[in-house]
XYZ file of C-alpha atoms in Angstrom:
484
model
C 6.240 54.821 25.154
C 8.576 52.347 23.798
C 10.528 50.244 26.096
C 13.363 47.567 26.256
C 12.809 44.316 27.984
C 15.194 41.274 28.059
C 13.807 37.966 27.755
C 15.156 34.080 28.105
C 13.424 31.722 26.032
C 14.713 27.916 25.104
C 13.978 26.647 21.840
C 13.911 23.046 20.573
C 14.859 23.659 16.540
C 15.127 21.015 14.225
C 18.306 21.347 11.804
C 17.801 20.857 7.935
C 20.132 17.380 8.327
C 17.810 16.511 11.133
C 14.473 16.527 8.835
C 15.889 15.360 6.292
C 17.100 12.694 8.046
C 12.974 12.228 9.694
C 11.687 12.167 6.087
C 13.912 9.510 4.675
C 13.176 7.018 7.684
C 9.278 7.310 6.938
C 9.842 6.338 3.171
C 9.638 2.677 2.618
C 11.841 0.526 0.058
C 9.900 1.701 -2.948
C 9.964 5.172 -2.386
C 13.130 5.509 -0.624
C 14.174 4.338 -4.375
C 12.246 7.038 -6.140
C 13.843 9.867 -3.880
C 17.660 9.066 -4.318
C 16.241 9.042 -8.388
C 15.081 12.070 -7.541
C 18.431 13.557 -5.535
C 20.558 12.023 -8.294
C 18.914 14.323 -10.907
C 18.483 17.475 -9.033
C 22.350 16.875 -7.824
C 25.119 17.048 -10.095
C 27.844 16.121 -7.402
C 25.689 12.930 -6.158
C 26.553 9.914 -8.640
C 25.448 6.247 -8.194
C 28.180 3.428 -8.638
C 29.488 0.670 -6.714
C 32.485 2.621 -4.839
C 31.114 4.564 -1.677
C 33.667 7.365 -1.246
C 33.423 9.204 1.719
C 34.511 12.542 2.785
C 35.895 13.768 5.775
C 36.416 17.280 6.949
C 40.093 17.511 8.192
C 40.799 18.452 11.553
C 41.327 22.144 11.821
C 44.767 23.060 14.089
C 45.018 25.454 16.347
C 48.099 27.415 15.064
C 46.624 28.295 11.292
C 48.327 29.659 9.195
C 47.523 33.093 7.769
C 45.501 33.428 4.513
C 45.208 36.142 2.202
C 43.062 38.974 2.136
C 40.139 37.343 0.524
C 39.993 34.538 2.685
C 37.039 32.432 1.591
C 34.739 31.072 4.198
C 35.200 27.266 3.742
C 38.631 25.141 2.741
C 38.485 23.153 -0.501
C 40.746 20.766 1.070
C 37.600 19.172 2.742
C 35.724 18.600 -0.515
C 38.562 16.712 -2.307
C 39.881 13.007 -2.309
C 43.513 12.279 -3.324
C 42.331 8.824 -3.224
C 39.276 9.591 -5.551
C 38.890 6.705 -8.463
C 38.581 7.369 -11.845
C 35.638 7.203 -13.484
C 37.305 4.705 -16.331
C 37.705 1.916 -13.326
C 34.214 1.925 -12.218
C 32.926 1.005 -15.973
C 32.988 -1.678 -18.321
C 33.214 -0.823 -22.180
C 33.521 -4.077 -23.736
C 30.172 -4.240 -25.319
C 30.036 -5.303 -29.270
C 28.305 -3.828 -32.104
C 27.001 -7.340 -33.360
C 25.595 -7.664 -29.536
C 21.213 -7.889 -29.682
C 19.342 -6.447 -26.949
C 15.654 -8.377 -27.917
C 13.241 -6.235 -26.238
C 10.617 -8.378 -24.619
C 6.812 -7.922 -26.000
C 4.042 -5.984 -24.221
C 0.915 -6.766 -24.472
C -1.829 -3.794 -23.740
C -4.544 -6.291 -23.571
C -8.607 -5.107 -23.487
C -10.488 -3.058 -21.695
C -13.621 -4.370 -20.032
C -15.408 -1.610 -21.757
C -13.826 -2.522 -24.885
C -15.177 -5.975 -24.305
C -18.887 -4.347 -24.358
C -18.287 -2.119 -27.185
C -17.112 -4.907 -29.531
C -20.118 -6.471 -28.495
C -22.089 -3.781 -29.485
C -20.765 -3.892 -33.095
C -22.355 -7.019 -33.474
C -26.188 -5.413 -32.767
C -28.289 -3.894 -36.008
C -28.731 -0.538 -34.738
C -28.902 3.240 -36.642
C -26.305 6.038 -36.008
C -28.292 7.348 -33.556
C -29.447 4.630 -31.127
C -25.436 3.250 -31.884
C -24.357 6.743 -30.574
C -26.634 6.677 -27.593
C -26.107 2.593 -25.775
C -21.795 3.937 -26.391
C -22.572 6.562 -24.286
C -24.388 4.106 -22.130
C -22.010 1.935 -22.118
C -19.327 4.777 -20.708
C -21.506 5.053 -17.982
C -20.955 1.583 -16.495
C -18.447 1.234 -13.896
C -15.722 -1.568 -13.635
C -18.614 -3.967 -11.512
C -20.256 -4.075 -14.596
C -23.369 -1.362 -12.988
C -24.713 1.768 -14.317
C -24.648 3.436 -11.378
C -26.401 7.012 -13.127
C -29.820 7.550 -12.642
C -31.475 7.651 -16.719
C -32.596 10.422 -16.293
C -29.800 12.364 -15.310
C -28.281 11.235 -17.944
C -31.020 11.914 -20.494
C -30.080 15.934 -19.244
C -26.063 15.398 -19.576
C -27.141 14.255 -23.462
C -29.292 17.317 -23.795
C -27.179 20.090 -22.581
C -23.341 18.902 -22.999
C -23.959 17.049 -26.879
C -27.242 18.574 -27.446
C -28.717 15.158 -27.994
C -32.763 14.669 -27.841
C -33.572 11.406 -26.184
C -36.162 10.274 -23.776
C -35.840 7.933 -20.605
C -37.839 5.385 -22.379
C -35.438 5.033 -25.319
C -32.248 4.607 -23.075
C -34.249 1.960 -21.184
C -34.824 0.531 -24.133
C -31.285 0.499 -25.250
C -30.216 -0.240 -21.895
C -32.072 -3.899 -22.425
C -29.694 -4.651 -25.577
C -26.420 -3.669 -22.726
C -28.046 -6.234 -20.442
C -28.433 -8.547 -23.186
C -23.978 -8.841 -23.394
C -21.478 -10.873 -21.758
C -21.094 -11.470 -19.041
C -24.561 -12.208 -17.534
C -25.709 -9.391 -15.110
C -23.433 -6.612 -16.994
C -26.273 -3.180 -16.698
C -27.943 -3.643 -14.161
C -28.630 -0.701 -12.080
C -28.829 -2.672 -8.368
C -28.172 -5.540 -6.963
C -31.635 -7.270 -7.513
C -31.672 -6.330 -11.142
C -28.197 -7.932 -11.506
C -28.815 -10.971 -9.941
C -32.176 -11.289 -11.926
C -30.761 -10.924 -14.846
C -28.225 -13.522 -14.366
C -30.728 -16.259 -13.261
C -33.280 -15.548 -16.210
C -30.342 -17.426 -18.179
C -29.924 -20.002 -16.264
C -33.177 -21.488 -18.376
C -36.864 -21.623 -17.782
C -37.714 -25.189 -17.143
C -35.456 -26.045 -13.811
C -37.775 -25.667 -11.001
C -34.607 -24.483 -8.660
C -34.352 -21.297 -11.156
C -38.031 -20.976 -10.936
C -37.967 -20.501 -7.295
C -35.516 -18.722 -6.996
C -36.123 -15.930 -9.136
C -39.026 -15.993 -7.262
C -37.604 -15.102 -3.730
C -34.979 -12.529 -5.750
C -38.393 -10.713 -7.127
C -40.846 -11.235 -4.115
C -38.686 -11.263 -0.916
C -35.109 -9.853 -1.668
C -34.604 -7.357 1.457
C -35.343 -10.641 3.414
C -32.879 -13.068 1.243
C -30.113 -9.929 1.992
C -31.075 -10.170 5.535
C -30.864 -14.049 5.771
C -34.454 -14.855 7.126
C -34.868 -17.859 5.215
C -37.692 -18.951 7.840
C -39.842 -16.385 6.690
C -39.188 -16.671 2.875
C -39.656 -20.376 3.333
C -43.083 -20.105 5.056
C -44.091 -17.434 2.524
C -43.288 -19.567 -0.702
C -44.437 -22.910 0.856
C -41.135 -24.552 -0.390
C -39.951 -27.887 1.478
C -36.431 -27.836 2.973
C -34.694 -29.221 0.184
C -36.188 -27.594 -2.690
C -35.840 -24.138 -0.868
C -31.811 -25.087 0.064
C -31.654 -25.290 -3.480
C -32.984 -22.028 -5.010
C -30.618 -20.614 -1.988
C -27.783 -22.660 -3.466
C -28.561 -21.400 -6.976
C -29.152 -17.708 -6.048
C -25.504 -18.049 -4.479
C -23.573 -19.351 -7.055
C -24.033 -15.801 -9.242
C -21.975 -13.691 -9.031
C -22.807 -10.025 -7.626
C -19.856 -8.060 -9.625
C -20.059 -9.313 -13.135
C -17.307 -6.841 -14.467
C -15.124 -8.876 -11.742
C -14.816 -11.431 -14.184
C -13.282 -9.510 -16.534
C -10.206 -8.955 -15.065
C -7.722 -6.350 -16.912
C -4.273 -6.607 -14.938
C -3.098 -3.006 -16.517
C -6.707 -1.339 -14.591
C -6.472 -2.738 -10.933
C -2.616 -4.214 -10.908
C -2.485 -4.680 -6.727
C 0.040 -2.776 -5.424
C 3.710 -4.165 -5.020
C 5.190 -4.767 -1.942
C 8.757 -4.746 -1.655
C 9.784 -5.874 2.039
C 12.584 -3.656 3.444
C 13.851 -6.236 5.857
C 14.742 -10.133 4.706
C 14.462 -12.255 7.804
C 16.465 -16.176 7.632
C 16.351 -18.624 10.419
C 18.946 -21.147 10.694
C 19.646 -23.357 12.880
C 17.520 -21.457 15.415
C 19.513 -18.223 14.799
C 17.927 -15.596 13.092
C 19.843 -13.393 10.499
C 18.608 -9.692 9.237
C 19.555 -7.992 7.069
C 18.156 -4.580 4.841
C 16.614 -5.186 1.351
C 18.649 -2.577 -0.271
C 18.109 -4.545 -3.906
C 17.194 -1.994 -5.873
C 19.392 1.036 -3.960
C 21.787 2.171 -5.365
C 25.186 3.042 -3.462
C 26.052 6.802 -3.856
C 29.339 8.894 -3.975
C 30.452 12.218 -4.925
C 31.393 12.697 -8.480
C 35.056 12.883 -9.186
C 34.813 15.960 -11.763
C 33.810 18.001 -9.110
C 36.486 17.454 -7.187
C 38.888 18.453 -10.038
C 36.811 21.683 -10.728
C 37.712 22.517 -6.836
C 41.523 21.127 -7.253
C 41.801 23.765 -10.787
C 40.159 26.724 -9.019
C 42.622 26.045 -5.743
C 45.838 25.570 -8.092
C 44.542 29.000 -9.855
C 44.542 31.426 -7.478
C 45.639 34.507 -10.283
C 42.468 33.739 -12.158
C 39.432 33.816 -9.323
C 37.305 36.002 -11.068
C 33.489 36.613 -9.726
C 32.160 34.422 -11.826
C 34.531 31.470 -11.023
C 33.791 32.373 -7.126
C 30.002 31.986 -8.144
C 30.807 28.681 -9.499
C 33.147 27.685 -6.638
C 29.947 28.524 -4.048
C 27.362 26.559 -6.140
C 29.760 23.767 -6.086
C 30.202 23.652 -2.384
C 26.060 23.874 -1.769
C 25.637 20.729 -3.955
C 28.880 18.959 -2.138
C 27.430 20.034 1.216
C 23.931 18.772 0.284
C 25.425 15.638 -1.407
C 27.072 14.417 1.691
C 24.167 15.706 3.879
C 21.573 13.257 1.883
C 24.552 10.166 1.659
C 24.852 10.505 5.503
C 21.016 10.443 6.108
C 20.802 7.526 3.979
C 23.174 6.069 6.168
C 21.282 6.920 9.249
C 18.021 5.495 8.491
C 19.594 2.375 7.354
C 21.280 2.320 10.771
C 17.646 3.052 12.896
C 16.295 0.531 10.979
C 18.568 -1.981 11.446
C 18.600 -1.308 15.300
C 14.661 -1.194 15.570
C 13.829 -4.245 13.789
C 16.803 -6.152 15.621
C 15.073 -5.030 19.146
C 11.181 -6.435 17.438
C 12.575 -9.289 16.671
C 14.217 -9.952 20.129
C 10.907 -8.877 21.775
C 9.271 -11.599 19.632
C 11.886 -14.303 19.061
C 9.455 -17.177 19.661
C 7.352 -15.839 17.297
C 10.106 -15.173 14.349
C 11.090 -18.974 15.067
C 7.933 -20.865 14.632
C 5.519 -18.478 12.754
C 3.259 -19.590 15.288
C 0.012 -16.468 15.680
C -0.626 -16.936 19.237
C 3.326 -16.782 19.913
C 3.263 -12.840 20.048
C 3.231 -11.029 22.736
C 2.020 -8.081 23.546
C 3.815 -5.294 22.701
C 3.524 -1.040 21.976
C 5.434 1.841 20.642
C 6.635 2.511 23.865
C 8.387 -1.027 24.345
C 10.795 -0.892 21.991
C 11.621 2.940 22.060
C 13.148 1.935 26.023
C 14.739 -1.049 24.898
C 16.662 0.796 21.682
C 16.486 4.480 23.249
C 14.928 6.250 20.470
C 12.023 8.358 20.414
C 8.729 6.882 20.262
C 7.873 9.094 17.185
C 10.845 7.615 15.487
C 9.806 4.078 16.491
C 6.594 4.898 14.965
C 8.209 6.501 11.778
C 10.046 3.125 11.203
C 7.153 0.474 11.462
C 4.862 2.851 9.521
C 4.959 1.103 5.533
C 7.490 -1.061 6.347
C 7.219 -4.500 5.492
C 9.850 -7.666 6.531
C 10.277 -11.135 4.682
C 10.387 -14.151 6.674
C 10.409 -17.584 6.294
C 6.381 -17.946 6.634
C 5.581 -14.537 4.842
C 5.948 -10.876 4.213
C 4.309 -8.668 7.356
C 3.637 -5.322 7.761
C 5.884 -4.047 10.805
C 2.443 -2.997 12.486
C 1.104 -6.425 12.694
C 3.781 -7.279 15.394
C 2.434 -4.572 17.622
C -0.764 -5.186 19.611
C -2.089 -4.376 23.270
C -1.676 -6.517 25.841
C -4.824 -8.299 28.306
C -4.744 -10.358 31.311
C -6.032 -14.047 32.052
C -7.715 -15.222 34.681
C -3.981 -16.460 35.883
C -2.492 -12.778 35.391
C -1.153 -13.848 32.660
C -0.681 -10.872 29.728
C -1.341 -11.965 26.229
C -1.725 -10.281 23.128
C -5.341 -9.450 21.843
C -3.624 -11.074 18.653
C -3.665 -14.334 20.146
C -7.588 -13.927 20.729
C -8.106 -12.526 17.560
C -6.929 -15.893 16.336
C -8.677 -18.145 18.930
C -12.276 -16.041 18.424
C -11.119 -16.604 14.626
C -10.851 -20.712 15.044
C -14.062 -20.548 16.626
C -16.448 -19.318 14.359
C -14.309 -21.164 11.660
C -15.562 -24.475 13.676
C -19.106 -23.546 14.494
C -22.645 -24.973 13.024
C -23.239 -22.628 10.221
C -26.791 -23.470 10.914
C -26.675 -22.502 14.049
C -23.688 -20.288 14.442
C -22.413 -18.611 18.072
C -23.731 -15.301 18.860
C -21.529 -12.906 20.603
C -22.729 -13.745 24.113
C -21.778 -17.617 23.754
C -18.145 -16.392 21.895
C -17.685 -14.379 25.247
C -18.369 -17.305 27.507
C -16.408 -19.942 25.119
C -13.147 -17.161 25.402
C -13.811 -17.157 29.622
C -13.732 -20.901 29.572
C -10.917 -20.798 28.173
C -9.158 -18.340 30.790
C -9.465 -15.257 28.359
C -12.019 -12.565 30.430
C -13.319 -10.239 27.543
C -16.682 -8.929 27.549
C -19.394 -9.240 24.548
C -18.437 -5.519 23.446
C -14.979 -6.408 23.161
C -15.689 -9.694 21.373
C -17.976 -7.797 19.012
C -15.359 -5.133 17.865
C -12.469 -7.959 17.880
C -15.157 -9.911 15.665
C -15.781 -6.746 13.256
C -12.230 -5.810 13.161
C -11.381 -9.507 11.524
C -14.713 -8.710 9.019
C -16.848 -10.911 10.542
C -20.427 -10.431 9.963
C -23.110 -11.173 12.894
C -24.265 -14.588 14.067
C -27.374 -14.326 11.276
C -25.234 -13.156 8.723
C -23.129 -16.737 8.930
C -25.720 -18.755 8.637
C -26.491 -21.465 5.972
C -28.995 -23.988 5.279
């Protein structure tokens, strides 16, 4: 049987402003940029200039007076500006024909595998074999390594160019590759790499002698820094042996590193989205809105609104159509200009309540100045949401007077001294950093005497704590760090 039932539910729904509004305060700088580029093309009404008009619905009054019969659902009063400027004000037309825009010159540069292949055009070789160390020669990877197995790549020639070859030959090829600039460029592992770079280093120096020696002989202990055991087992003295060591570290373990093509690995830009200035002990911020532009709604679609409301004998369907589409884009227009003014407005207020939180820190630039501080700390002192908190210092970067920092540096958890004191596991981070930093590289602190120099000094962290502090800076193991 079918039956009726009443039920009471209440629903938390986010509003199309509202996520639009969540969305723009994730994007930093850079790609705040690239979405008002992308709103400005999708968006007729939207225009870029330097006047920021705003609209304003008007007040509706209680007594209103009658319409007509086909009274349209919104009033085009509230999408036009008496006070609109023209478009000829906001521009500047007094270029010259005789002006000259010089465009400045790019260069593409090389390719590190263009470096090899030119190379390659130097060597006597037939069609064939030619055709074969190119192919070779596409299999090495930016490090300068073929990373393939031959003979997997003895099948790829087979079935996808229906090339004959044998592992032997492309061994045999692969030599000549290992023969080119820069030294080590081929090799298929470590060992191999940093053989082949020390076989050039000449025959006659007793250093190179030994230590292509330990490379060949006792290279999983060399990676493992036992140089007791390699010592006994090649009967060197102390001095000789620190200087195969010395030798075997000077090579370099990427050769293709020292090609270095800006156009294949540019690092990424970072554009800070807050500028920090001190002076005089006060400190001023303010939003890097460089390279945003300031938005407003276009002018000729204001006068499209003001004809169609001045023509009310020729409304015709299609007009009506027209008149609708127009008052989507002017509704979505001012939605995006007044989300655009939101996030610039959360920004502001979270980065002003960081900086109070860490005012010492701001002032001096000093590490072991911050304190400790969460999520949760500045969403009670500003009132937001901890999500939003969390939306703003995710990407974000500020310039300061001692660097740009990521807004997630400032936040770290909090510990105790011995005093009760709370400190920031920042400020340990840097003390467990000067430490090792300062040690005897021959005999460098283990995590057990790291633990007991931090309790001296008032900070009680256990050896677990000190190894994932030490791991989390990329520190490698007491054995690791040491050095003849």
């Amino acid at each position: 049987m079918l039956k009726q039932s009443l039920q009471q539910k209440l629903l938390q729904k986010l509003s199309p402003q509202q996520i639009q509004v969540i969305k723009l305060l994730e994007l930093p700088t850079l790609q705040l940029e690239e979405r008002i580029k992308k709103e400005l093309e999708e968006n007729p009404v939207l225009e870029e200039g330097n006047t920021e008009e705003d609209y304003h619905d008007d007040n509706q009054s209680d007594e209103a007076p009658e319409k007509d019969k086909d009274q349209e659902e919104f009033s085009l009063e509230d999408y036009m500006n008496d006070e609109d400027t023209p478009s000829y004000k906001l521009s500047a037309q007094n270029y010259s024909q005789d002006d000259k825009h010089e465009e400045i010159p790019f260069s593409g540069g090389t390719t590190f595998h263009e470096l090899l292949i030119s190379q390659l055009g130097l060597r006597i070789l037939t069609p064939e074999k030619y055709a074969l160390t190119e192919y070779l020669i596409g299999n090495i990877d930016e490090d300068g390594y073929l990373r393939r197995e031959i003979e997997s790549i003895v099948d790829d020639l087979a079935f996808s160019m229906g090339v004959e070859t044998s592992y032997e030959e492309l061994v045999e090829l692969l030599r000549v590759i290992q023969d080119f600039d820069p030294a080590g460029v081929g090799a298929r592992d470590l060992q191999e790499c940093l053989l082949l770079q020390i076989e050039r280093k000449g025959k006659f120096n007793p250093d190179v002698k030994l230590a292509k020696l330990i490379l060949k002989k006792n290279f999983e202990e060399f990676t493992k820094k036992h140089y007791d055991k390699i010592q006994k087992r090649v009967g060197a003295s102390d001095e000789d042996f620190k200087c195969a060591v010395d030798e075997i570290l000077k090579l370099n373990p990427k050769p293709g590193s020292t090609f270095n093509n800006p156009l294949d690995k540019a690092s990424p830009t970072i554009i800070p989205d807050f500028i920090l200035e001190e002076e005089d002990g006060d400190l001023l911020l303010s939003l890097n809105s460089r390279n945003v532009p300031e938005l407003h709604i276009s002018r000729a679609y204001s006068e499209m609104l003001e004809d169609y409301s001045g023509n009310k004998k020729n409304q015709s369907r299609e007009n009506k159509d027209a008149v609708m589409f127009v008052k989507q884009k002017l509704d979505s227009a001012k939605w995006f200009i007044d989300a655009i003014k939101q996030r610039q407005n959360t920004l502001l207020i979270s980065m002003n309540a960081i900086i109070d939180f860490q005012r010492e820190y701001f002032l001096e630039g000093d590490e072991r100045k911050l304190r400790p501080m969460i999520l949760k700390d500045i969403a009670e002192i500003t009132g937001l949401d901890i999500s939003t908190i969390s939306r703003v210092s995710n990407s974000k970067y500020i310039q300061t007077h001692f660097g740009i920092f990521s807004l997630k540096y400032f936040f770290s958890e909090g510990l105790q001294t011995d005093s009760g004191e709370e400190v920031s596991t920042r400020e340990i981070k840097k003390i467990l950093h000067e430490c090792i930093d300062n040690e005897d590289k021959k005999k460098p602190l283990t995590d057990d005497k790291l633990a007991v120099i931090l309790k001296e000094k008032s900070y009680m962290i256990a050896r677990r704590t000190v190894a994932k502090y030490r791991e989390q800076l990329n520190i490698p193991v007491a054995r690791l760090r040491k050095e003849l």
